[in-house]
Amino acid sequence: MTTRRPPEPRAPRRAARATLDRERVVAAALALVDRDGVERFSLRRLAAGLGVTPMAIYNHVQGRRDLLQAVADRVVAGVAYPAASRDWRRTLRGCFRALRHACLAHPGAVPLIESADALPAAVFRPMEITLTALRAAGLPPRDALRAYFLLTTFTLGQVGYQTRGWSRGVDAAAALAAGRVAPEAFPAVARAAAGRGGWSFDAAFELGLEVIIAGLAQRARGAAR
Amino acid sequence: MTTRRPPEPRAPRRAARATLDRERVVAAALALVDRDGVERFSLRRLAAGLGVTPMAIYNHVQGRRDLLQAVADRVVAGVAYPAASRDWRRTLRGCFRALRHACLAHPGAVPLIESADALPAAVFRPMEITLTALRAAGLPPRDALRAYFLLTTFTLGQVGYQTRGWSRGVDAAAALAAGRVAPEAFPAVARAAAGRGGWSFDAAFELGLEVIIAGLAQRARGAAR
DNA sequence: ACCTGAACACCGTTCAAGT
DNA sequence: ACCTGAACACCGTTCAAGT
């Protein structure tokens, strides 16, 4: 196939003295978000940290929304998913543990991932893995898609609450102590608060994952029958 | 027990000519958030809508954070949970369907609920219901607490994505059409996109709920054995 | 007790200008 | 092509003042 030859590869005329590029801007934004949280992030602070005028940022990024979207993308794109196993259960465990891990590594960015206009394109990796695994499990395609949604909302939701309010807000013991909850009105909550053995997000996540997988296995058996 | 008599009940001296109170401020804030979204919410716009100076707001609310927290509280506190059934599965379905319903009625407020510093105190209602139901199901208390966390993150996560990015961001068909995803690299995603029969958030939620309940039932049987 | 008005230290983004 | 500087239309919050 003969085509017109492309325009000159636009080799850097003279090293193209740019102090910034998109890569550096996004990386710096992620670092800033991780350090101070989304709440305190601003383009002006980012620019100051980069030793540059606020407007310099706009040469590499459309604006605030585009930048934060790119930061969310970067976090999700960095996930290293383990190779698929022949056991679809193992595959799913590995996939969503990896996703959770990557998000926990950047707690400040989690709200960004949750509230991005478009989820990062990189979510198609776990989607592909999940749909393939559940097909192998024998789940009908429509259910597989819904199950993917279930696993994603579960995983990101757990990470979200872990990096924010749960322990401060829902932790039963703390709430009882603060007098926000009357023990008589909420006996089961009070009992849970009294029970010793601290709360573990890891253990809660693992339980959730096993419960979901067990439920999916049962449904797959039902579909096969 | 004789105590010092309390100070005069501070009866409204003369009708206390207040144009505002906390109730009205919070209600107006919720309305504004529902109309324009969290993104565009500001105290100044709220004040303008109330026909008042921005600073008047501060007489009834600590500041922006406190106000948005109160808005989240209001939404979750308004949930009408059905009475508990003898069947714990029915109880859980009713509980989390009601929670989901209330959140969907205020889509703009969902990000507020997710990102509030402390979850609304009102989440102790579904917590009490869930812990009681799962105790009846025979689940160990520790697992019951984790299962509550599972159900909550699942429900709020589903609502969150429904009111935001999913259809724009994860919807496979749209992504393929936009060329964001190469079909060869993601065959299962491509197949899902090609499958007819539209996406339904309601159906996805119901599947998730049934999967979780089935998984919990199995775990409860295991604990009983 | 509640509201106002002016002020402060910030924002994101535009535009025109420099190199 | 990339960065600067000044400007615009906003923010949340403070403080002192009014009634």
Tab-separated table of C-alpha atoms (C1' of nucleotides) in Angstrom:
chain	number	residue	atom	x	y	z
A	1	MET	CA	0.000	0.000	0.000
A	2	THR	CA	1.580	3.293	-1.108
A	3	THR	CA	0.547	6.382	0.748
A	4	ARG	CA	1.626	9.960	0.676
A	5	ARG	CA	4.664	10.351	2.845
A	6	PRO	CA	3.821	11.951	6.154
A	7	PRO	CA	4.946	15.470	7.049
A	8	GLU	CA	8.398	15.758	8.560
A	9	PRO	CA	8.388	14.064	11.959
A	10	ARG	CA	8.762	17.512	13.419
A	11	ALA	CA	12.078	16.768	15.081
A	12	PRO	CA	12.751	19.126	17.971
A	13	ARG	CA	14.115	22.141	16.156
A	14	ARG	CA	16.634	22.978	18.776
A	15	ALA	CA	15.707	20.914	21.821
A	16	ALA	CA	12.423	22.813	22.085
A	17	ARG	CA	13.114	24.450	25.409
A	18	ALA	CA	9.986	23.466	27.252
A	19	THR	CA	10.133	23.424	31.019
A	20	LEU	CA	6.857	21.505	31.196
A	21	ASP	CA	4.940	18.799	29.414
A	22	ARG	CA	1.633	17.073	30.019
A	23	GLU	CA	3.335	14.172	31.722
A	24	ARG	CA	5.098	16.367	34.228
A	25	VAL	CA	2.014	18.460	34.910
A	26	VAL	CA	-0.183	15.437	35.582
A	27	ALA	CA	2.452	13.769	37.749
A	28	ALA	CA	2.907	16.915	39.796
A	29	ALA	CA	-0.850	17.269	40.182
A	30	LEU	CA	-1.123	13.705	41.462
A	31	ALA	CA	1.685	14.322	43.927
A	32	LEU	CA	0.000	17.495	45.159
A	33	VAL	CA	-3.360	15.763	45.519
A	34	ASP	CA	-1.737	12.924	47.437
A	35	ARG	CA	0.009	15.341	49.745
A	36	ASP	CA	-2.745	17.857	50.500
A	37	GLY	CA	-5.932	16.219	49.311
A	38	VAL	CA	-8.313	17.156	46.543
A	39	GLU	CA	-9.933	19.783	48.716
A	40	ARG	CA	-6.832	21.942	48.834
A	41	PHE	CA	-5.728	21.373	45.269
A	42	SER	CA	-5.626	24.379	43.006
A	43	LEU	CA	-4.032	25.217	39.708
A	44	ARG	CA	-2.272	28.171	41.268
A	45	ARG	CA	-0.695	26.061	43.976
A	46	LEU	CA	0.310	23.517	41.376
A	47	ALA	CA	1.875	26.226	39.255
A	48	ALA	CA	3.733	27.635	42.239
A	49	GLY	CA	5.097	24.194	43.020
A	50	LEU	CA	6.296	23.868	39.451
A	51	GLY	CA	7.887	27.296	39.593
A	52	VAL	CA	5.727	28.607	36.835
A	53	THR	CA	2.894	31.012	36.135
A	54	PRO	CA	-0.640	29.568	36.537
A	55	MET	CA	-1.242	30.108	32.860
A	56	ALA	CA	1.674	27.933	31.802
A	57	ILE	CA	-0.410	24.937	32.872
A	58	TYR	CA	-2.953	25.677	30.183
A	59	ASN	CA	-0.436	24.886	27.480
A	60	HIS	CA	-0.555	21.219	28.428
A	61	VAL	CA	-4.013	20.732	29.791
A	62	GLN	CA	-7.460	22.015	28.896
A	63	GLY	CA	-8.186	23.286	32.357
A	64	ARG	CA	-8.920	22.100	35.844
A	65	ARG	CA	-11.436	19.401	34.915
A	66	ASP	CA	-9.291	17.913	32.194
A	67	LEU	CA	-6.291	17.851	34.504
A	68	LEU	CA	-8.082	16.095	37.351
A	69	GLN	CA	-9.531	13.611	34.886
A	70	ALA	CA	-6.013	12.882	33.682
A	71	VAL	CA	-4.870	12.367	37.264
A	72	ALA	CA	-7.646	9.827	37.830
A	73	ASP	CA	-6.719	8.122	34.570
A	74	ARG	CA	-3.114	7.892	35.619
A	75	VAL	CA	-3.923	6.142	38.882
A	76	VAL	CA	-6.232	3.561	37.332
A	77	ALA	CA	-3.968	3.032	34.344
A	78	GLY	CA	-1.125	2.095	36.659
A	79	VAL	CA	-2.819	-0.991	38.028
A	80	ALA	CA	-0.912	-4.232	37.481
A	81	TYR	CA	-3.480	-6.988	37.102
A	82	PRO	CA	-2.259	-10.512	37.669
A	83	ALA	CA	-2.579	-12.934	34.762
A	84	ALA	CA	-5.945	-14.657	34.506
A	85	SER	CA	-6.208	-18.005	36.257
A	86	ARG	CA	-8.170	-21.015	35.031
A	87	ASP	CA	-10.242	-20.594	38.174
A	88	TRP	CA	-12.501	-17.626	37.536
A	89	ARG	CA	-12.769	-16.994	41.275
A	90	ARG	CA	-9.040	-16.556	41.580
A	91	THR	CA	-9.053	-14.281	38.565
A	92	LEU	CA	-11.684	-12.012	40.051
A	93	ARG	CA	-9.978	-11.885	43.423
A	94	GLY	CA	-6.688	-10.930	41.819
A	95	CYS	CA	-8.284	-8.329	39.582
A	96	PHE	CA	-10.177	-6.394	42.220
A	97	ARG	CA	-7.529	-6.719	44.888
A	98	ALA	CA	-5.132	-5.116	42.421
A	99	LEU	CA	-7.576	-2.327	41.637
A	100	ARG	CA	-8.155	-1.690	45.317
A	101	HIS	CA	-4.446	-1.685	46.014
A	102	ALA	CA	-3.673	0.870	43.349
A	103	CYS	CA	-6.385	3.180	44.638
A	104	LEU	CA	-5.245	2.883	48.229
A	105	ALA	CA	-1.773	3.895	47.107
A	106	HIS	CA	-3.245	7.268	46.130
A	107	PRO	CA	-5.909	7.981	48.717
A	108	GLY	CA	-6.151	11.634	47.797
A	109	ALA	CA	-7.016	10.727	44.226
A	110	VAL	CA	-9.879	8.400	45.101
A	111	PRO	CA	-12.552	11.107	45.134
A	112	LEU	CA	-11.254	12.105	41.713
A	113	ILE	CA	-11.767	8.631	40.347
A	114	GLU	CA	-15.246	8.499	41.802
A	115	SER	CA	-16.339	11.867	40.551
A	116	ALA	CA	-14.583	12.053	37.203
A	117	ASP	CA	-16.884	12.968	34.349
A	118	ALA	CA	-15.843	9.873	32.511
A	119	LEU	CA	-14.322	6.928	34.252
A	120	PRO	CA	-10.757	6.383	33.116
A	121	ALA	CA	-10.486	4.437	29.888
A	122	ALA	CA	-8.315	2.069	31.880
A	123	VAL	CA	-11.364	0.576	33.604
A	124	PHE	CA	-11.821	-1.481	30.482
A	125	ARG	CA	-8.978	-3.687	31.592
A	126	PRO	CA	-10.785	-5.019	34.693
A	127	MET	CA	-13.987	-5.029	32.658
A	128	GLU	CA	-12.439	-7.296	30.049
A	129	ILE	CA	-10.981	-9.559	32.719
A	130	THR	CA	-14.259	-9.789	34.599
A	131	LEU	CA	-16.473	-10.421	31.593
A	132	THR	CA	-14.132	-13.124	30.344
A	133	ALA	CA	-13.939	-14.799	33.732
A	134	LEU	CA	-17.689	-14.755	34.259
A	135	ARG	CA	-18.326	-16.087	30.790
A	136	ALA	CA	-16.090	-18.989	31.695
A	137	ALA	CA	-18.068	-19.381	34.899
A	138	GLY	CA	-21.194	-19.797	32.818
A	139	LEU	CA	-22.963	-16.566	33.664
A	140	PRO	CA	-25.195	-15.083	30.938
A	141	PRO	CA	-23.575	-12.026	29.308
A	142	ARG	CA	-26.150	-9.598	30.645
A	143	ASP	CA	-25.599	-10.782	34.179
A	144	ALA	CA	-21.839	-10.662	33.668
A	145	LEU	CA	-22.005	-6.981	32.792
A	146	ARG	CA	-24.132	-6.272	35.829
A	147	ALA	CA	-21.774	-8.300	37.986
A	148	TYR	CA	-18.874	-6.223	36.722
A	149	PHE	CA	-20.740	-3.117	37.781
A	150	LEU	CA	-21.366	-4.725	41.161
A	151	LEU	CA	-17.703	-5.554	41.696
A	152	THR	CA	-16.570	-2.105	40.592
A	153	THR	CA	-18.956	-0.120	42.745
A	154	PHE	CA	-18.187	-2.377	45.660
A	155	THR	CA	-14.422	-2.040	45.301
A	156	LEU	CA	-14.292	1.686	44.659
A	157	GLY	CA	-16.931	2.296	47.298
A	158	GLN	CA	-14.940	0.439	49.922
A	159	VAL	CA	-11.813	2.340	49.009
A	160	GLY	CA	-13.724	5.600	49.072
A	161	TYR	CA	-15.084	5.109	52.558
A	162	GLN	CA	-11.785	3.776	53.789
A	163	THR	CA	-9.990	6.906	52.678
A	164	ARG	CA	-12.680	9.106	54.174
A	165	GLY	CA	-15.578	9.031	56.492
A	166	TRP	CA	-16.216	5.520	57.676
A	167	SER	CA	-14.086	5.363	60.759
A	168	ARG	CA	-14.973	8.895	61.715
A	169	GLY	CA	-18.600	8.737	60.756
A	170	VAL	CA	-20.014	5.266	60.807
A	171	ASP	CA	-17.773	3.690	63.358
A	172	ALA	CA	-20.341	2.658	65.896
A	173	ALA	CA	-18.109	2.947	68.936
A	174	ALA	CA	-17.077	6.472	68.124
A	175	ALA	CA	-20.624	7.535	67.449
A	176	LEU	CA	-21.882	6.089	70.704
A	177	ALA	CA	-19.069	7.732	72.594
A	178	ALA	CA	-19.815	11.055	70.971
A	179	GLY	CA	-23.443	10.723	71.997
A	180	ARG	CA	-24.632	10.897	68.434
A	181	VAL	CA	-26.506	7.632	68.840
A	182	ALA	CA	-28.745	6.512	71.671
A	183	PRO	CA	-27.903	2.898	72.569
A	184	GLU	CA	-31.531	2.042	73.438
A	185	ALA	CA	-32.741	3.074	70.028
A	186	PHE	CA	-30.014	1.074	68.277
A	187	PRO	CA	-29.316	-2.056	70.309
A	188	ALA	CA	-27.646	-3.980	67.509
A	189	VAL	CA	-25.388	-1.037	66.700
A	190	ALA	CA	-24.539	-0.701	70.370
A	191	ARG	CA	-23.734	-4.400	70.584
A	192	ALA	CA	-21.498	-4.155	67.538
A	193	ALA	CA	-19.703	-1.225	69.106
A	194	ALA	CA	-19.186	-3.102	72.340
A	195	GLY	CA	-17.774	-6.161	70.593
A	196	ARG	CA	-14.024	-6.182	70.884
A	197	GLY	CA	-11.696	-6.849	67.981
A	198	GLY	CA	-11.017	-3.778	65.930
A	199	TRP	CA	-12.383	-2.974	62.567
A	200	SER	CA	-10.294	-4.062	59.583
A	201	PHE	CA	-10.906	-2.684	56.112
A	202	ASP	CA	-8.864	-5.471	54.601
A	203	ALA	CA	-10.962	-8.114	56.310
A	204	ALA	CA	-14.173	-6.319	55.352
A	205	PHE	CA	-13.083	-6.186	51.726
A	206	GLU	CA	-12.153	-9.850	51.678
A	207	LEU	CA	-15.482	-10.827	53.176
A	208	GLY	CA	-17.320	-8.732	50.633
A	209	LEU	CA	-15.368	-10.252	47.782
A	210	GLU	CA	-16.066	-13.807	48.973
A	211	VAL	CA	-19.750	-13.096	49.494
A	212	ILE	CA	-20.067	-11.692	45.995
A	213	ILE	CA	-18.140	-14.548	44.423
A	214	ALA	CA	-20.220	-17.119	46.280
A	215	GLY	CA	-23.382	-15.406	45.114
A	216	LEU	CA	-22.132	-15.335	41.530
A	217	ALA	CA	-21.190	-19.005	41.680
A	218	GLN	CA	-24.677	-19.895	42.796
A	219	ARG	CA	-26.196	-17.843	40.016
A	220	ALA	CA	-23.885	-19.464	37.482
A	221	ARG	CA	-24.998	-22.879	38.685
A	222	GLY	CA	-28.597	-21.774	38.288
A	223	ALA	CA	-27.938	-20.617	34.731
A	224	ALA	CA	-26.198	-23.858	33.810
A	225	ARG	CA	-29.053	-25.993	35.088
B	1	MET	CA	-34.191	15.551	92.616
B	2	THR	CA	-34.264	19.313	93.049
B	3	THR	CA	-32.277	21.324	90.619
B	4	ARG	CA	-31.853	24.949	90.011
B	5	ARG	CA	-34.690	26.035	87.811
B	6	PRO	CA	-33.580	26.564	84.242
B	7	PRO	CA	-33.360	30.010	82.727
B	8	GLU	CA	-36.559	31.342	81.265
B	9	PRO	CA	-37.507	29.227	78.227
B	10	ARG	CA	-36.586	32.226	76.209
B	11	ALA	CA	-39.966	32.623	74.637
B	12	PRO	CA	-39.766	34.593	71.420
B	13	ARG	CA	-39.649	38.097	72.803
B	14	ARG	CA	-41.682	39.571	70.084
B	15	ALA	CA	-41.809	36.938	67.327
B	16	ALA	CA	-38.046	37.194	66.879
B	17	ARG	CA	-38.124	38.615	63.402
B	18	ALA	CA	-35.833	36.148	61.748
B	19	THR	CA	-36.085	35.772	58.024
B	20	LEU	CA	-34.011	32.605	58.149
B	21	ASP	CA	-33.466	29.551	60.266
B	22	ARG	CA	-31.272	26.470	59.908
B	23	GLU	CA	-34.130	24.475	58.478
B	24	ARG	CA	-34.797	26.943	55.729
B	25	VAL	CA	-31.123	27.367	54.901
B	26	VAL	CA	-30.515	23.623	54.615
B	27	ALA	CA	-33.663	23.083	52.571
B	28	ALA	CA	-32.713	25.882	50.182
B	29	ALA	CA	-29.197	24.479	49.860
B	30	LEU	CA	-30.562	21.053	48.962
B	31	ALA	CA	-32.857	22.597	46.387
B	32	LEU	CA	-29.972	24.532	44.868
B	33	VAL	CA	-27.744	21.465	44.772
B	34	ASP	CA	-30.510	19.466	43.134
B	35	ARG	CA	-31.055	22.156	40.548
B	36	ASP	CA	-27.481	23.092	39.594
B	37	GLY	CA	-25.335	20.322	41.029
B	38	VAL	CA	-22.717	20.387	43.734
B	39	GLU	CA	-20.155	21.795	41.334
B	40	ARG	CA	-21.978	25.077	40.903
B	41	PHE	CA	-23.135	25.420	44.489
B	42	SER	CA	-21.824	28.381	46.423
B	43	LEU	CA	-22.795	30.189	49.578
B	44	ARG	CA	-23.089	33.417	47.685
B	45	ARG	CA	-25.504	31.970	45.165
B	46	LEU	CA	-27.490	30.420	47.991
B	47	ALA	CA	-27.632	33.751	49.784
B	48	ALA	CA	-28.735	35.521	46.631
B	49	GLY	CA	-31.508	33.000	46.170
B	50	LEU	CA	-32.654	33.609	49.727
B	51	GLY	CA	-32.563	37.359	49.176
B	52	VAL	CA	-29.960	37.851	51.837
B	53	THR	CA	-26.331	38.779	52.357
B	54	PRO	CA	-23.819	35.890	52.207
B	55	MET	CA	-22.945	36.482	55.829
B	56	ALA	CA	-26.506	35.955	57.012
B	57	ILE	CA	-26.008	32.250	56.327
B	58	TYR	CA	-23.341	32.060	58.999
B	59	ASN	CA	-25.893	32.754	61.689
B	60	HIS	CA	-27.444	29.347	61.128
B	61	VAL	CA	-24.589	27.241	59.909
B	62	GLN	CA	-20.919	26.935	60.765
B	63	GLY	CA	-19.762	27.391	57.207
B	64	ARG	CA	-19.715	25.628	53.896
B	65	ARG	CA	-18.656	22.214	55.171
B	66	ASP	CA	-21.182	22.131	57.961
B	67	LEU	CA	-23.940	23.178	55.589
B	68	LEU	CA	-23.183	20.519	52.990
B	69	GLN	CA	-22.940	17.918	55.726
B	70	ALA	CA	-26.390	18.971	56.914
B	71	VAL	CA	-27.716	18.638	53.375
B	72	ALA	CA	-26.380	15.074	53.165
B	73	ASP	CA	-27.906	14.339	56.570
B	74	ARG	CA	-31.252	15.627	55.437
B	75	VAL	CA	-31.379	13.352	52.421
B	76	VAL	CA	-30.430	10.207	54.302
B	77	ALA	CA	-32.604	11.059	57.274
B	78	GLY	CA	-35.620	11.250	55.019
B	79	VAL	CA	-35.515	7.600	54.030
B	80	ALA	CA	-38.631	5.629	54.886
B	81	TYR	CA	-37.541	2.079	55.654
B	82	PRO	CA	-40.207	-0.590	55.455
B	83	ALA	CA	-40.902	-2.552	58.621
B	84	ALA	CA	-38.660	-5.548	59.170
B	85	SER	CA	-39.957	-8.828	57.813
B	86	ARG	CA	-39.501	-12.233	59.406
B	87	ASP	CA	-37.532	-13.121	56.304
B	88	TRP	CA	-34.175	-11.400	56.658
B	89	ARG	CA	-33.744	-11.376	52.881
B	90	ARG	CA	-36.918	-9.376	52.433
B	91	THR	CA	-35.818	-7.042	55.175
B	92	LEU	CA	-32.492	-6.338	53.505
B	93	ARG	CA	-34.056	-5.850	50.103
B	94	GLY	CA	-36.534	-3.358	51.506
B	95	CYS	CA	-33.893	-1.516	53.466
B	96	PHE	CA	-31.417	-0.912	50.682
B	97	ARG	CA	-34.000	-0.335	48.007
B	98	ALA	CA	-35.367	2.432	50.202
B	99	LEU	CA	-31.925	3.915	50.732
B	100	ARG	CA	-31.232	3.829	47.017
B	101	HIS	CA	-34.587	5.390	46.242
B	102	ALA	CA	-34.035	8.305	48.573
B	103	CYS	CA	-30.623	9.011	47.101
B	104	LEU	CA	-31.874	8.847	43.534
B	105	ALA	CA	-34.504	11.415	44.455
B	106	HIS	CA	-31.662	13.877	45.086
B	107	PRO	CA	-29.033	13.057	42.495
B	108	GLY	CA	-27.167	16.295	43.031
B	109	ALA	CA	-26.697	15.490	46.694
B	110	VAL	CA	-25.194	12.052	46.143
B	111	PRO	CA	-21.593	13.280	45.895
B	112	LEU	CA	-22.232	15.117	49.146
B	113	ILE	CA	-23.277	11.953	50.889
B	114	GLU	CA	-20.262	10.123	49.558
B	115	SER	CA	-17.761	12.771	50.455
B	116	ALA	CA	-19.164	14.075	53.721
B	117	ASP	CA	-16.622	14.180	56.515
B	118	ALA	CA	-18.889	12.078	58.635
B	119	LEU	CA	-21.615	9.977	57.191
B	120	PRO	CA	-25.012	11.202	58.298
B	121	ALA	CA	-26.021	9.940	61.721
B	122	ALA	CA	-29.064	8.586	59.954
B	123	VAL	CA	-27.048	5.728	58.480
B	124	PHE	CA	-27.442	4.036	61.835
B	125	ARG	CA	-30.996	3.199	60.894
B	126	PRO	CA	-30.055	0.871	58.023
B	127	MET	CA	-27.134	-0.323	60.118
B	128	GLU	CA	-29.441	-1.366	62.928
B	129	ILE	CA	-31.825	-3.021	60.499
B	130	THR	CA	-29.038	-4.893	58.737
B	131	LEU	CA	-27.261	-6.093	61.855
B	132	THR	CA	-30.524	-7.327	63.335
B	133	ALA	CA	-31.526	-9.106	60.158
B	134	LEU	CA	-28.162	-10.781	59.735
B	135	ARG	CA	-28.096	-11.844	63.362
B	136	ALA	CA	-31.416	-13.553	62.729
B	137	ALA	CA	-29.895	-15.131	59.641
B	138	GLY	CA	-27.226	-16.659	61.839
B	139	LEU	CA	-24.236	-14.668	60.678
B	140	PRO	CA	-21.509	-14.036	63.268
B	141	PRO	CA	-21.564	-10.412	64.507
B	142	ARG	CA	-18.216	-9.535	62.970
B	143	ASP	CA	-19.322	-10.757	59.580
B	144	ALA	CA	-22.614	-8.924	59.972
B	145	LEU	CA	-20.806	-5.618	60.423
B	146	ARG	CA	-18.670	-6.277	57.379
B	147	ALA	CA	-21.731	-7.277	55.410
B	148	TYR	CA	-23.382	-4.004	56.357
B	149	PHE	CA	-20.363	-2.189	55.007
B	150	LEU	CA	-20.608	-4.269	51.844
B	151	LEU	CA	-24.277	-3.438	51.314
B	152	THR	CA	-23.737	0.246	51.979
B	153	THR	CA	-20.771	0.724	49.693
B	154	PHE	CA	-22.547	-1.271	47.013
B	155	THR	CA	-25.761	0.739	47.240
B	156	LEU	CA	-24.208	4.177	47.449
B	157	GLY	CA	-21.632	3.263	44.836
B	158	GLN	CA	-24.315	2.193	42.391
B	159	VAL	CA	-26.246	5.374	42.998
B	160	GLY	CA	-23.092	7.419	42.614
B	161	TYR	CA	-22.198	5.988	39.247
B	162	GLN	CA	-25.768	6.126	38.085
B	163	THR	CA	-25.960	9.842	38.782
B	164	ARG	CA	-22.607	10.429	37.139
B	165	GLY	CA	-20.122	8.791	34.928
B	166	TRP	CA	-21.169	5.278	34.137
B	167	SER	CA	-23.216	5.774	31.042
B	168	ARG	CA	-20.832	8.393	29.741
B	169	GLY	CA	-17.639	6.698	30.854
B	170	VAL	CA	-17.936	2.976	31.192
B	171	ASP	CA	-20.696	2.308	28.752
B	172	ALA	CA	-18.940	-0.034	26.410
B	173	ALA	CA	-20.891	0.842	23.299
B	174	ALA	CA	-20.241	4.536	23.654
B	175	ALA	CA	-16.566	3.987	24.309
B	176	LEU	CA	-16.154	1.773	21.281
B	177	ALA	CA	-18.021	4.235	19.124
B	178	ALA	CA	-15.834	7.065	20.374
B	179	GLY	CA	-12.779	5.059	19.513
B	180	ARG	CA	-11.511	5.116	23.052
B	181	VAL	CA	-11.276	1.350	23.087
B	182	ALA	CA	-9.850	-0.961	20.441
B	183	PRO	CA	-12.225	-3.892	19.951
B	184	GLU	CA	-9.398	-6.358	19.253
B	185	ALA	CA	-7.749	-5.607	22.561
B	186	PHE	CA	-11.005	-5.986	24.477
B	187	PRO	CA	-13.085	-8.678	22.794
B	188	ALA	CA	-15.341	-9.346	25.757
B	189	VAL	CA	-16.040	-5.634	26.159
B	190	ALA	CA	-16.764	-5.382	22.453
B	191	ARG	CA	-19.123	-8.344	22.659
B	192	ALA	CA	-20.938	-6.774	25.592
B	193	ALA	CA	-21.293	-3.563	23.654
B	194	ALA	CA	-22.692	-5.380	20.644
B	195	GLY	CA	-25.268	-7.270	22.690
B	196	ARG	CA	-28.651	-5.690	22.300
B	197	GLY	CA	-30.963	-4.915	25.182
B	198	GLY	CA	-30.166	-1.652	26.884
B	199	TRP	CA	-28.477	-1.154	30.174
B	200	SER	CA	-30.735	-0.837	33.195
B	201	PHE	CA	-29.473	0.511	36.481
B	202	ASP	CA	-32.506	-0.902	38.246
B	203	ALA	CA	-31.832	-4.367	36.898
B	204	ALA	CA	-28.141	-4.103	37.735
B	205	PHE	CA	-28.960	-3.079	41.296
B	206	GLU	CA	-31.417	-5.925	41.731
B	207	LEU	CA	-28.905	-8.444	40.441
B	208	GLY	CA	-26.248	-7.104	42.784
B	209	LEU	CA	-28.616	-7.275	45.721
B	210	GLU	CA	-29.598	-10.867	44.962
B	211	VAL	CA	-25.994	-11.933	44.467
B	212	ILE	CA	-24.996	-10.435	47.800
B	213	ILE	CA	-27.954	-11.932	49.629
B	214	ALA	CA	-27.279	-15.356	48.132
B	215	GLY	CA	-23.647	-15.106	49.185
B	216	LEU	CA	-24.629	-14.084	52.705
B	217	ALA	CA	-27.116	-16.947	52.943
B	218	GLN	CA	-24.416	-19.408	52.037
B	219	ARG	CA	-22.065	-17.944	54.605
B	220	ALA	CA	-24.799	-18.074	57.237
B	221	ARG	CA	-25.374	-21.758	56.465
B	222	GLY	CA	-21.640	-22.353	56.828
B	223	ALA	CA	-21.609	-20.600	60.195
B	224	ALA	CA	-24.576	-22.606	61.438
B	225	ARG	CA	-23.025	-25.923	60.465
C	1	DA	C1'	-30.249	37.684	68.057
C	2	DC	C1'	-29.827	38.375	63.529
C	3	DC	C1'	-28.423	40.846	59.412
C	4	DT	C1'	-25.350	44.159	56.643
C	5	DG	C1'	-21.171	46.023	54.274
C	6	DA	C1'	-16.583	46.333	53.461
C	7	DA	C1'	-12.462	43.857	53.229
C	8	DC	C1'	-9.045	39.884	52.718
C	9	DA	C1'	-6.932	36.179	50.625
C	10	DC	C1'	-7.919	33.304	47.588
C	11	DC	C1'	-9.989	30.872	43.024
C	12	DG	C1'	-10.262	29.386	37.414
C	13	DT	C1'	-9.904	31.385	33.141
C	14	DT	C1'	-9.516	35.205	29.275
C	15	DC	C1'	-6.710	37.951	26.684
C	16	DA	C1'	-2.849	40.339	24.799
C	17	DA	C1'	1.847	40.353	24.909
C	18	DG	C1'	6.476	38.632	24.889
C	19	DT	C1'	10.333	35.248	23.030
D	1	DA	C1'	5.421	26.752	20.737
D	2	DC	C1'	5.543	27.974	25.146
D	3	DC	C1'	5.493	31.230	28.951
D	4	DT	C1'	4.268	35.813	31.302
D	5	DG	C1'	1.401	39.591	33.389
D	6	DA	C1'	-2.565	41.965	34.025
D	7	DA	C1'	-7.345	41.629	34.411
D	8	DC	C1'	-12.159	39.642	35.258
D	9	DA	C1'	-15.616	37.499	37.648
D	10	DC	C1'	-15.952	34.792	40.992
D	11	DC	C1'	-15.045	32.206	45.860
D	12	DG	C1'	-15.332	31.356	51.607
D	13	DT	C1'	-14.631	33.733	55.622
D	14	DT	C1'	-13.188	37.734	59.026
D	15	DC	C1'	-14.455	41.648	61.299
D	16	DA	C1'	-16.837	45.699	62.827
D	17	DA	C1'	-21.068	47.784	62.619
D	18	DG	C1'	-25.944	48.289	62.726
D	19	DT	C1'	-30.838	47.174	64.813
